[in-house]
XYZ file of C-alpha atoms in Angstrom:
708
model
C -3.071 -28.800 4.671
C -6.361 -26.974 4.245
C -5.174 -23.354 4.313
C -1.828 -23.781 2.321
C -3.276 -24.344 -1.147
C -4.817 -21.050 -0.960
C -2.900 -18.856 1.559
C 0.331 -19.088 -0.277
C 1.622 -17.351 -3.399
C 3.108 -20.729 -4.747
C 0.130 -23.090 -4.750
C 0.585 -26.390 -6.774
C -2.389 -25.128 -9.057
C -1.347 -21.518 -9.213
C 1.883 -19.657 -10.089
C 1.835 -16.093 -8.567
C -1.253 -15.676 -6.370
C -3.451 -13.104 -4.539
C -5.421 -14.004 -1.295
C -7.959 -12.304 0.569
C -8.988 -13.549 4.009
C -12.302 -12.131 4.927
C -15.087 -12.521 7.357
C -18.619 -12.959 5.962
C -19.708 -9.589 7.578
C -18.806 -6.486 5.910
C -16.150 -4.750 7.697
C -16.978 -1.384 9.407
C -15.914 1.956 7.971
C -13.602 2.396 10.810
C -10.098 0.831 10.877
C -6.641 1.427 9.470
C -5.113 0.113 6.295
C -1.616 -1.470 6.551
C 0.605 -2.654 3.554
C 3.714 -4.531 3.492
C 5.409 -4.417 -0.021
C 8.421 -6.674 -0.879
C 10.421 -6.416 -4.131
C 13.672 -8.225 -4.935
C 15.498 -7.387 -8.165
C 18.939 -8.471 -7.238
C 19.688 -11.601 -5.245
C 22.856 -12.118 -3.129
C 23.901 -15.786 -3.914
C 22.392 -18.688 -5.636
C 22.068 -19.044 -9.449
C 19.270 -16.509 -9.688
C 18.683 -14.363 -12.767
C 18.466 -10.640 -11.693
C 15.095 -9.146 -12.344
C 14.189 -5.483 -13.393
C 10.551 -5.058 -12.538
C 10.216 -5.920 -9.022
C 11.158 -2.497 -7.428
C 8.795 -0.837 -10.120
C 5.941 -3.244 -8.925
C 6.431 -2.123 -5.361
C 6.209 1.584 -6.392
C 3.204 0.970 -8.694
C 1.307 -0.652 -5.816
C 2.383 1.875 -3.237
C 1.133 4.772 -5.612
C -2.132 2.957 -5.974
C -2.833 2.454 -2.393
C -1.816 5.939 -1.456
C -4.343 7.368 -3.554
C -7.145 9.035 -1.459
C -9.878 6.632 -2.854
C -7.891 3.671 -1.500
C -6.962 5.380 1.867
C -3.460 3.922 2.886
C -1.443 6.384 4.686
C 2.251 6.550 3.933
C 3.252 5.865 7.464
C 1.229 2.582 7.287
C 3.019 1.287 4.210
C 6.189 -0.817 5.017
C 8.563 -1.551 1.991
C 11.368 -3.992 1.871
C 13.623 -3.893 -1.225
C 16.564 -6.269 -1.962
C 18.821 -6.748 1.131
C 16.069 -5.625 3.314
C 14.148 -8.605 2.340
C 15.938 -11.380 3.975
C 14.023 -14.581 5.220
C 13.945 -13.338 8.799
C 13.228 -9.837 7.816
C 10.113 -10.824 5.963
C 8.756 -12.987 8.580
C 9.464 -10.100 11.188
C 7.617 -7.554 9.257
C 4.634 -9.882 9.091
C 4.914 -10.525 12.766
C 4.870 -6.757 13.440
C 1.720 -6.429 11.256
C -0.027 -9.227 13.305
C 0.962 -7.277 16.624
C -0.456 -3.854 15.538
C -3.439 -5.061 13.363
C -6.818 -4.465 14.657
C -10.054 -6.063 14.147
C -11.417 -3.858 11.479
C -8.060 -3.111 9.769
C -7.223 -4.101 6.113
C -3.798 -5.593 5.588
C -2.275 -5.847 2.061
C 0.993 -7.868 1.479
C 2.753 -7.699 -1.963
C 5.640 -9.875 -2.896
C 7.513 -9.529 -6.282
C 10.434 -11.718 -6.853
C 11.501 -15.225 -7.621
C 9.437 -18.322 -6.661
C 10.873 -21.949 -6.279
C 10.298 -25.271 -4.768
C 12.037 -27.581 -2.119
C 11.354 -31.081 -1.021
C 8.142 -31.711 1.078
C 9.205 -32.798 4.684
C 6.011 -32.903 6.559
C 3.922 -34.739 3.969
C 1.249 -32.229 3.273
C 2.229 -32.424 -0.348
C 2.641 -36.104 -0.750
C -0.421 -36.765 -2.747
C 0.607 -34.134 -5.333
C 4.077 -33.059 -6.282
C 6.122 -33.871 -3.391
C 7.594 -30.422 -3.347
C 6.784 -27.435 -1.019
C 6.523 -23.880 -2.750
C 8.791 -21.147 -1.698
C 9.464 -17.371 -1.784
C 13.066 -16.861 -2.686
C 14.149 -14.310 -0.117
C 17.369 -12.141 -0.363
C 20.385 -14.008 0.618
C 18.768 -17.447 0.306
C 21.253 -20.229 -0.841
C 24.276 -17.805 -0.552
C 26.221 -20.220 1.682
C 25.113 -23.436 -0.114
C 27.697 -24.917 -2.450
C 27.251 -26.411 -5.846
C 24.578 -26.033 -8.287
C 20.946 -27.136 -8.732
C 20.455 -30.741 -7.104
C 24.067 -30.946 -5.974
C 24.027 -28.275 -3.378
C 25.181 -29.091 -0.038
C 23.422 -28.617 3.347
C 25.625 -25.929 4.546
C 23.779 -23.195 6.171
C 24.250 -19.800 7.811
C 20.785 -20.113 9.418
C 17.214 -19.443 8.075
C 18.517 -16.440 5.948
C 20.260 -19.091 3.688
C 16.986 -20.692 2.964
C 13.780 -19.755 0.947
C 10.651 -18.696 2.745
C 8.701 -22.036 3.004
C 5.045 -22.107 2.208
C 4.207 -23.602 5.539
C 6.129 -20.606 7.475
C 4.060 -18.116 5.198
C 0.904 -19.850 6.155
C 1.608 -19.497 9.671
C 2.527 -15.945 9.359
C -0.578 -15.089 7.323
C -2.737 -16.974 9.866
C -1.620 -14.790 12.747
C -2.563 -11.621 10.731
C -5.916 -13.243 9.766
C -6.512 -13.983 13.443
C -6.442 -10.186 14.265
C -8.557 -8.761 11.222
C -11.474 -9.682 8.948
C -9.340 -8.622 5.749
C -6.043 -9.735 4.709
C -4.907 -9.565 1.137
C -1.851 -11.338 0.124
C -0.181 -10.879 -3.324
C 2.680 -12.621 -5.007
C 3.904 -12.115 -8.658
C 6.343 -15.161 -8.950
C 6.122 -18.733 -10.262
C 7.949 -21.991 -10.219
C 9.004 -22.268 -13.751
C 12.608 -21.289 -14.596
C 13.769 -19.476 -17.574
C 14.770 -21.193 -20.786
C 16.134 -18.629 -23.103
C 18.139 -18.292 -26.361
C 20.312 -15.521 -25.127
C 20.070 -11.954 -23.928
C 16.925 -9.839 -24.238
C 14.399 -12.878 -23.718
C 11.377 -12.059 -21.404
C 12.547 -12.503 -17.738
C 10.457 -15.016 -15.680
C 10.165 -15.160 -12.083
C 10.931 -18.649 -11.338
C 14.182 -20.288 -9.766
C 15.463 -23.804 -9.762
C 14.552 -25.957 -6.976
C 16.492 -26.140 -3.671
C 17.157 -29.806 -3.037
C 18.354 -29.351 0.603
C 16.159 -30.207 3.566
C 14.616 -27.025 4.755
C 14.950 -26.222 8.500
C 11.219 -25.473 8.903
C 10.189 -28.222 6.608
C 8.958 -30.365 9.434
C 6.704 -27.628 10.781
C 3.198 -29.064 11.013
C 0.802 -27.594 8.434
C -1.964 -25.288 9.559
C -5.098 -27.438 10.262
C -7.863 -24.684 9.491
C -8.085 -21.577 7.533
C -10.337 -18.659 7.494
C -12.458 -17.846 4.443
C -10.332 -16.790 1.319
C -10.357 -15.504 -2.188
C -7.337 -16.566 -4.312
C -6.192 -15.155 -7.617
C -3.492 -16.864 -9.555
C -1.166 -15.020 -11.911
C -0.302 -18.193 -14.015
C -0.638 -21.998 -14.013
C 1.987 -23.923 -12.441
C 3.416 -25.046 -15.860
C 3.457 -21.272 -17.202
C 6.002 -18.586 -16.583
C 5.204 -15.300 -14.633
C 6.928 -12.858 -16.955
C 7.962 -9.309 -16.784
C 6.425 -6.737 -19.008
C 7.416 -3.355 -20.620
C 4.825 -0.987 -19.218
C 3.495 2.196 -21.046
C 6.401 4.220 -19.405
C 9.015 2.035 -20.838
C 9.738 0.625 -17.368
C 9.665 -3.204 -16.531
C 6.963 -4.570 -14.370
C 5.577 -7.947 -13.421
C 3.063 -8.306 -16.276
C 0.491 -9.772 -13.567
C 1.076 -6.880 -11.220
C 0.891 -4.290 -14.093
C -2.470 -5.442 -15.160
C -3.903 -6.372 -11.734
C -3.100 -2.787 -10.650
C -4.663 -1.374 -13.699
C -7.818 -3.416 -12.924
C -7.849 -2.162 -9.360
C -7.216 1.466 -10.397
C -10.567 1.277 -12.573
C -12.564 -0.384 -9.772
C -14.946 1.211 -7.528
C -16.163 0.317 -3.918
C -19.054 -1.698 -5.143
C -16.942 -3.963 -7.485
C -16.408 -7.552 -6.605
C -13.137 -9.541 -6.701
C -14.630 -11.546 -9.688
C -15.070 -8.253 -11.506
C -11.541 -7.048 -10.912
C -10.147 -10.491 -11.901
C -11.945 -10.687 -15.057
C -10.727 -7.170 -15.958
C -7.218 -8.011 -15.241
C -7.371 -11.243 -17.281
C -8.937 -9.458 -20.234
C -6.298 -6.735 -20.066
C -3.526 -9.375 -20.161
C -5.010 -11.275 -23.094
C -5.490 -7.936 -25.137
C -1.713 -7.406 -24.482
C -0.858 -11.020 -25.421
C 0.454 -11.796 -22.048
C 0.955 -15.750 -22.093
C -0.271 -16.175 -18.545
C -3.656 -17.689 -17.527
C -4.719 -16.352 -14.104
C -7.321 -18.242 -11.940
C -9.743 -17.346 -9.295
C -10.968 -19.237 -6.094
C -13.024 -18.414 -3.075
C -16.001 -16.128 -2.510
C -15.637 -14.051 -5.563
C -18.656 -12.075 -4.973
C -17.164 -10.190 -2.081
C -16.624 -6.456 -2.660
C -12.804 -5.298 -2.972
C -11.268 -4.215 0.377
C -14.479 -4.747 2.154
C -16.128 -2.057 -0.022
C -13.856 0.726 1.467
C -12.857 2.169 -1.856
C -14.226 5.613 -2.900
C -15.720 6.414 -6.443
C -13.517 7.134 -9.375
C -13.136 10.857 -9.511
C -14.789 12.897 -12.279
C -12.472 16.018 -11.550
C -8.966 16.071 -10.687
C -6.347 18.152 -8.804
C -3.110 19.891 -9.295
C -0.837 18.177 -6.865
C 2.542 19.956 -7.806
C 3.372 23.307 -9.156
C 7.158 23.272 -9.083
C 9.678 22.385 -10.795
C 6.724 21.247 -13.235
C 2.981 21.216 -12.815
C 1.415 17.929 -12.118
C -2.180 16.597 -12.334
C -3.246 13.434 -10.353
C -4.465 11.474 -13.360
C -2.393 9.467 -16.131
C -2.236 6.802 -18.602
C -4.276 4.326 -16.488
C -7.274 6.659 -16.955
C -6.800 7.108 -20.749
C -4.883 10.447 -20.455
C -2.341 11.014 -23.233
C 0.058 13.823 -24.436
C -1.614 16.933 -25.853
C -4.815 16.324 -23.916
C -6.108 19.338 -22.157
C -7.596 20.411 -18.818
C -8.948 23.842 -17.736
C -8.751 24.993 -14.149
C -12.256 25.271 -12.532
C -12.989 27.778 -9.786
C -16.458 27.626 -7.979
C -17.879 25.363 -10.725
C -16.788 27.611 -13.471
C -14.112 27.058 -15.999
C -11.465 29.691 -15.767
C -9.826 29.603 -19.136
C -6.390 28.484 -17.515
C -5.410 25.723 -19.862
C -3.287 22.730 -18.892
C -1.786 20.927 -21.895
C -0.363 17.409 -21.132
C 3.298 17.374 -21.925
C 3.944 13.765 -20.495
C 1.829 11.110 -18.827
C 2.785 8.218 -16.456
C 0.264 5.618 -15.080
C -1.056 7.895 -12.284
C 0.020 11.397 -12.984
C 0.849 13.859 -15.951
C 2.814 16.729 -16.240
C 1.369 19.860 -18.016
C 2.204 23.053 -19.327
C 0.133 26.170 -18.331
C -1.411 28.736 -20.683
C -3.418 31.536 -19.841
C -2.928 31.948 -16.221
C -1.370 30.512 -13.154
C -2.003 26.971 -11.684
C -1.649 26.362 -7.959
C -1.408 23.194 -5.921
C -4.964 22.291 -5.007
C -6.778 23.794 -8.111
C -9.362 21.616 -9.605
C -8.671 20.336 -13.098
C -11.317 19.376 -15.535
C -10.598 17.254 -18.707
C -11.821 19.484 -21.652
C -9.951 17.726 -24.670
C -8.840 14.233 -25.139
C -6.242 13.501 -27.724
C -6.084 10.086 -29.266
C -2.913 8.296 -28.858
C -1.602 4.885 -30.080
C 1.684 3.384 -29.318
C 3.218 1.238 -31.963
C 3.058 -2.480 -31.887
C 6.621 -3.645 -31.037
C 8.022 -6.604 -32.976
C 11.361 -8.315 -32.504
C 12.892 -10.548 -35.326
C 14.758 -13.740 -34.699
C 16.479 -16.485 -36.632
C 17.195 -19.979 -35.525
C 20.282 -20.202 -37.559
C 22.827 -17.482 -37.992
C 23.069 -18.412 -41.606
C 19.465 -17.082 -41.994
C 20.535 -13.332 -41.274
C 19.662 -12.556 -44.872
C 16.121 -13.678 -44.362
C 15.930 -11.473 -41.374
C 16.965 -8.614 -43.518
C 14.172 -9.460 -45.803
C 11.605 -9.321 -43.045
C 13.036 -6.080 -41.794
C 12.425 -4.606 -45.244
C 8.668 -5.571 -44.993
C 8.341 -2.938 -42.120
C 10.722 -0.448 -43.356
C 9.336 -0.074 -46.897
C 5.566 -0.106 -45.782
C 3.691 3.076 -46.057
C 0.413 1.370 -45.065
C -0.745 -0.453 -41.954
C 2.577 -2.187 -41.337
C 3.781 1.330 -40.444
C 1.911 0.736 -37.014
C 4.753 -1.668 -36.163
C 8.106 -0.731 -34.682
C 10.885 -3.109 -34.930
C 12.804 -3.535 -31.657
C 15.966 -5.257 -30.609
C 14.916 -7.821 -28.230
C 11.649 -9.966 -27.387
C 11.506 -8.536 -23.890
C 10.784 -5.109 -25.482
C 8.051 -6.533 -27.849
C 4.581 -7.680 -28.050
C 5.429 -10.040 -31.018
C 8.354 -12.041 -32.144
C 8.844 -13.402 -35.919
C 11.042 -16.429 -35.783
C 12.698 -17.658 -38.909
C 12.608 -21.299 -38.558
C 13.449 -24.490 -40.533
C 11.239 -27.026 -38.805
C 11.752 -30.714 -38.745
C 8.759 -33.097 -39.108
C 8.227 -36.725 -38.078
C 7.156 -39.447 -40.390
C 3.545 -38.335 -40.196
C 4.268 -34.825 -41.260
C 3.911 -33.317 -37.666
C 6.362 -30.783 -36.436
C 9.119 -32.021 -33.836
C 8.949 -29.449 -31.048
C 11.556 -28.360 -28.605
C 10.999 -29.337 -25.029
C 9.404 -26.523 -22.989
C 9.197 -24.280 -25.912
C 6.734 -23.183 -28.486
C 9.355 -23.427 -31.315
C 10.039 -26.347 -33.505
C 13.371 -28.379 -33.839
C 15.069 -27.231 -36.839
C 17.578 -28.451 -39.490
C 19.537 -26.218 -41.682
C 18.533 -28.347 -44.663
C 14.664 -27.882 -44.001
C 12.567 -25.197 -45.878
C 12.247 -22.002 -44.007
C 9.274 -20.771 -42.308
C 8.271 -17.763 -40.544
C 6.404 -18.309 -37.300
C 4.576 -15.397 -35.655
C 5.004 -15.819 -31.676
C 3.953 -14.199 -28.703
C 6.817 -12.242 -26.689
C 7.524 -15.274 -24.496
C 7.923 -17.410 -27.614
C 5.992 -20.153 -25.900
C 2.805 -20.005 -28.242
C 1.899 -18.806 -31.691
C 0.560 -15.261 -31.563
C -3.139 -15.540 -30.517
C -2.733 -19.154 -30.515
C -3.331 -19.226 -34.300
C -1.900 -22.148 -36.081
C -2.108 -20.362 -39.555
C 0.728 -18.238 -38.405
C 3.241 -20.693 -39.482
C 4.036 -19.408 -42.918
C 6.225 -20.807 -45.698
C 8.936 -18.312 -46.589
C 8.807 -17.748 -50.321
C 7.411 -15.024 -52.575
C 3.746 -15.882 -51.898
C 4.419 -16.380 -48.121
C 5.988 -12.979 -48.032
C 2.581 -11.526 -49.292
C 0.617 -13.674 -46.883
C 2.776 -12.660 -43.987
C 2.349 -8.972 -44.889
C -1.442 -9.308 -45.156
C -1.775 -11.122 -41.947
C 0.533 -8.687 -39.994
C -1.953 -5.835 -41.237
C -4.997 -7.656 -39.753
C -3.266 -8.433 -36.460
C -2.144 -4.738 -36.299
C -5.928 -3.620 -36.780
C -7.072 -6.229 -34.152
C -4.284 -4.958 -31.757
C -5.521 -1.437 -32.489
C -9.079 -2.253 -31.541
C -8.071 -4.066 -28.316
C -5.851 -1.194 -27.155
C -7.828 1.875 -28.106
C -7.053 4.227 -25.415
C -10.192 6.050 -24.214
C -10.838 8.375 -21.253
C -13.924 7.726 -19.174
C -15.748 10.367 -21.091
C -19.028 11.661 -19.936
C -19.475 8.458 -17.862
C -22.924 9.236 -16.639
C -24.279 10.190 -20.040
C -24.874 6.828 -21.502
C -25.344 3.422 -19.775
C -24.661 0.595 -21.869
C -25.563 -3.095 -21.067
C -25.268 -6.548 -22.620
C -28.204 -8.770 -22.700
C -27.086 -12.448 -23.092
C -29.220 -15.062 -24.153
C -29.435 -19.032 -24.314
C -31.580 -21.302 -26.393
C -35.152 -21.773 -24.872
C -35.441 -25.509 -23.968
C -38.503 -27.399 -25.135
C -41.421 -26.596 -22.729
C -39.633 -23.390 -21.195
C -41.325 -20.830 -23.742
C -44.597 -20.693 -22.135
C -43.342 -20.014 -18.627
C -41.066 -16.963 -19.760
C -42.169 -13.334 -19.548
C -41.948 -10.899 -22.525
C -38.697 -9.522 -21.060
C -37.207 -12.817 -20.861
C -38.052 -13.918 -24.584
C -36.532 -13.330 -27.661
C -37.791 -14.688 -30.952
C -35.781 -14.334 -34.259
C -37.750 -13.722 -37.226
C -34.929 -14.631 -39.758
C -32.723 -17.117 -37.749
C -29.890 -18.398 -39.858
C -29.473 -22.036 -40.506
C -28.453 -24.041 -37.269
C -29.334 -20.996 -35.105
C -32.360 -21.498 -32.774
C -35.450 -19.263 -33.250
C -36.464 -19.033 -29.591
C -34.208 -17.667 -26.834
C -34.400 -17.019 -23.181
C -32.742 -14.138 -21.272
C -29.716 -15.491 -19.272
C -28.572 -12.339 -17.693
C -27.878 -8.571 -18.311
C -24.387 -7.311 -17.369
C -22.733 -3.828 -17.745
C -20.408 -2.924 -20.561
C -18.178 -1.284 -17.793
C -16.897 -4.900 -17.179
C -13.864 -5.354 -19.574
C -13.877 -9.128 -18.867
C -16.598 -11.657 -18.305
C -16.702 -15.335 -18.323
C -19.360 -16.728 -20.598
C -21.441 -19.622 -19.568
C -21.564 -22.477 -22.101
C -25.080 -22.189 -22.938
C -24.956 -18.419 -23.684
C -24.942 -17.984 -27.317
C -26.525 -14.798 -28.279
C -25.881 -11.091 -27.326
C -27.651 -7.823 -27.828
C -27.069 -4.139 -26.581
C -29.326 -2.125 -24.404
C -28.468 1.530 -23.985
C -30.075 4.235 -21.605
C -29.276 7.594 -22.524
C -29.167 9.766 -19.362
C -27.950 13.066 -21.110
C -29.792 15.886 -22.720
C -28.386 15.109 -26.067
C -28.924 12.388 -28.483
C -26.244 9.692 -28.914
C -25.447 7.183 -31.571
C -24.356 3.606 -30.708
C -22.201 1.234 -32.546
C -21.169 -2.320 -31.900
C -18.071 -4.313 -33.066
C -16.951 -7.847 -32.501
C -13.469 -9.366 -32.985
C -12.182 -12.696 -32.586
C -8.707 -14.258 -32.170
C -8.242 -14.965 -35.901
C -8.375 -11.162 -36.388
C -11.847 -10.996 -37.875
C -13.539 -7.852 -37.195
C -17.277 -7.608 -37.642
C -19.431 -4.514 -37.046
C -22.679 -5.833 -35.885
C -24.631 -2.618 -34.508
C -26.034 -1.734 -37.025
C -25.982 -4.886 -38.923
C -26.354 -2.854 -42.106
C -24.605 0.283 -43.146
C -26.605 3.388 -42.834
C -29.171 2.052 -40.283
C -29.851 4.714 -37.671
C -28.628 4.030 -34.108
C -29.664 7.188 -32.386
C -30.812 7.020 -28.655
C -32.820 10.072 -27.806
C -32.249 11.856 -24.405
C -34.008 9.993 -21.608
C -34.696 6.974 -23.880
C -33.861 3.321 -23.166
C -33.601 1.394 -26.347
C -33.090 -2.473 -26.815
C -31.345 -2.910 -30.190
C -32.661 -5.837 -32.260
C -29.251 -6.428 -33.828
C -27.936 -9.630 -32.350
C -24.607 -11.184 -32.318
C -24.106 -14.936 -32.244
C -21.397 -15.999 -29.970
C -18.844 -18.750 -31.078
C -16.996 -21.237 -29.069
C -13.909 -18.904 -29.216
C -13.290 -15.777 -27.025
C -15.241 -12.765 -28.187
C -14.188 -9.244 -27.883
C -17.031 -6.622 -28.008
C -16.359 -3.048 -28.286
C -19.303 -0.443 -27.960
C -18.988 3.275 -29.128
C -21.338 6.197 -28.077
C -20.890 9.079 -30.324
C -22.574 12.648 -30.711
C -22.293 12.471 -34.474
C -23.282 9.504 -36.763
C -20.264 7.490 -38.120
C -19.784 4.706 -40.615
C -18.648 1.986 -38.271
C -18.268 -0.524 -41.192
C -14.931 0.806 -42.153
C -13.609 -1.165 -39.443
C -14.666 -4.427 -41.042
C -12.120 -7.155 -42.016
C -11.838 -10.800 -42.728
C -9.798 -13.342 -40.770
C -6.173 -14.165 -41.406
C -5.379 -15.767 -44.653
C -8.530 -14.653 -46.346
C -8.088 -10.894 -46.219
C -8.569 -8.803 -49.373
C -7.051 -5.335 -49.249
C -9.428 -2.610 -49.564
C -9.336 1.035 -49.997
C -10.864 2.987 -47.001
C -11.665 6.624 -46.384
C -12.610 8.788 -43.654
C -15.428 11.374 -43.611
C -15.532 12.830 -40.047
C -13.381 13.282 -36.983
C -14.419 10.135 -35.249
C -13.879 7.932 -38.378
C -10.676 9.720 -38.927
C -9.587 8.705 -35.319
C -10.514 5.091 -36.221
C -8.183 5.537 -39.342
C -5.305 6.585 -37.347
C -5.761 4.131 -34.592
C -6.439 0.974 -36.602
C -5.039 1.841 -40.253
C -2.518 4.317 -39.547
C -3.462 6.881 -42.166
C -2.976 9.886 -40.117
C -6.205 11.521 -41.195
C -5.923 15.422 -40.447
C -9.599 15.083 -39.193
C -8.503 13.338 -36.095
C -5.782 15.768 -35.012
C -7.778 18.365 -33.192
C -8.946 16.073 -30.414
C -12.297 15.657 -28.700
C -14.355 16.769 -25.792
C -15.023 14.012 -23.411
C -18.780 14.078 -24.297
C -18.154 13.591 -28.020
C -17.444 9.939 -27.867
C -16.837 7.144 -25.317
C -16.283 3.473 -25.703
C -16.473 0.225 -23.702
C -14.462 -2.888 -24.684
C -15.319 -6.228 -23.042
C -13.734 -9.623 -23.618
C -16.129 -12.670 -23.207
C -14.059 -15.738 -22.304
C -15.704 -19.133 -22.810
C -16.192 -20.946 -19.403
C -13.169 -22.624 -17.823
C -10.406 -20.601 -19.705
């Protein structure tokens, strides 16, 4: 069973998985690119919950692969939706891929739908769960009678059964035998849904099928090619659906995986894309922990991905004018382009009226826009989507407490105005639960099975628990967000919600790429120098702190230098200190600022360490800043800003939850005003005019501790 654990979407260590089969040699620049995209929202038969985002996943991936920089021709992309995606149809489509695939071709297969399990009949899972993993194809279990483990063995052929992992393994192996590059993606899981009614986050896991599978005795594949595997969630977790920027449902993993691929270049590795997707998911509070295996240093799609464009194209002129860039690149409403002709701006303005992930619709001012015209971003408008919160009560008798919660948001004119109360958790990024927790004799909470919520009794004292949208965990895993509901607790909750809104704003500040070639930002990461190492280190490798805080070593050695373009990086256990190095490649001076945020909502500006210190980097200069940040055992989020005008970055500072003291803050220039609007919702007039791409840019990186 060597290939199964990695060539299947439903591994017993992964829940929703991506695989790449590769040869050690880089593939040639020749060769076609094929894709098979499968999405099942509505199932025929079985006890399956209907899904909403699987068709959208397919379209999202199709739009990505169809871009010129990825190079998949429309005729080479096959789509199977709902009734088209039966057991035999999926295997037939994969067999057709194997027949036509050549040695230098790339094949990308994507499945979105339910996953499940069935008894292992060939013994390849005997040492683990005793269950084979499956993809739930359309029509599966429609002829079976009964529910759950009481199903009969009645069958109308293979189409009445899930697609077994062993079958999928052999189908993938046939393709892998023809090409050096095979990518398989599955947004699904084993975990079924336990909900409290309508509006809960949908999960892509179905109950096990207890029947003996007709293909269950097929011998497992003995050998497998080299691979890279990316899992969307652990086996005990739920792969959930997510409300995208366009208010459409998608698989959460697919949404952020595609976003990570969209911002990737041909030189990026699968490790870089994975860390980027993982960081984006954590920023959005998605309760899934993806994992990565294989030769993660390989370049994505064999390096056959073109560079991210600096300029864009008008792709449609009627009935509305459309430009081929959207929210995935930071474009928002009221941003502006100008049409370029022979390298010169023409004065024809394109004002964004509506933005989708890959495209935006624009109004035209000052001339005519034609299909094929080049569009250059000339003004970027800050935008910030509200933080959506749902309110729930364990007992119907606590509806008055929900009304009290609602008033906190309705009556607020301060930071809480950043929140929008929505009807159901599947539309939200946070859920406030009015609970009445029960405790055991030791004072510990009694928890519900397979839930992040406590067991409750109507006679117990009320508490408000601040939960993630899946209601599986406390928001940001912070135990302090279990708050007694009394007058003091009401104030504590309001203050903590303010901090969380600011943290959310920092995580999700939308920025365009800006003048991406103007400033190169890198992180220098250090580990303590061990006894006897110092003398062997070069000056470049050494760092000696003149005023080390208590408990912090004085002597450090350089561990590595990484680009701030990577939005997610795994930090090695010994790496405990960070500094910033900047190269200004432009002909104008830039000011550099650094901010650190932790899961408990503390925001600490560290570059400069003291307000008023100059952080200017002159044209052509490479500057190593001496302001260092000590890294903790928690995840660290670092955001670096480059601006043409100096700002006061310390306006962003705040204490952690439970200890915040309200402060009056003001803004003095447009960039600071933008910060106020993004984090503090003051609607500063100075931020309303927008910015040129060169005026400011920002890079945000999440440093995850090793093993998370």
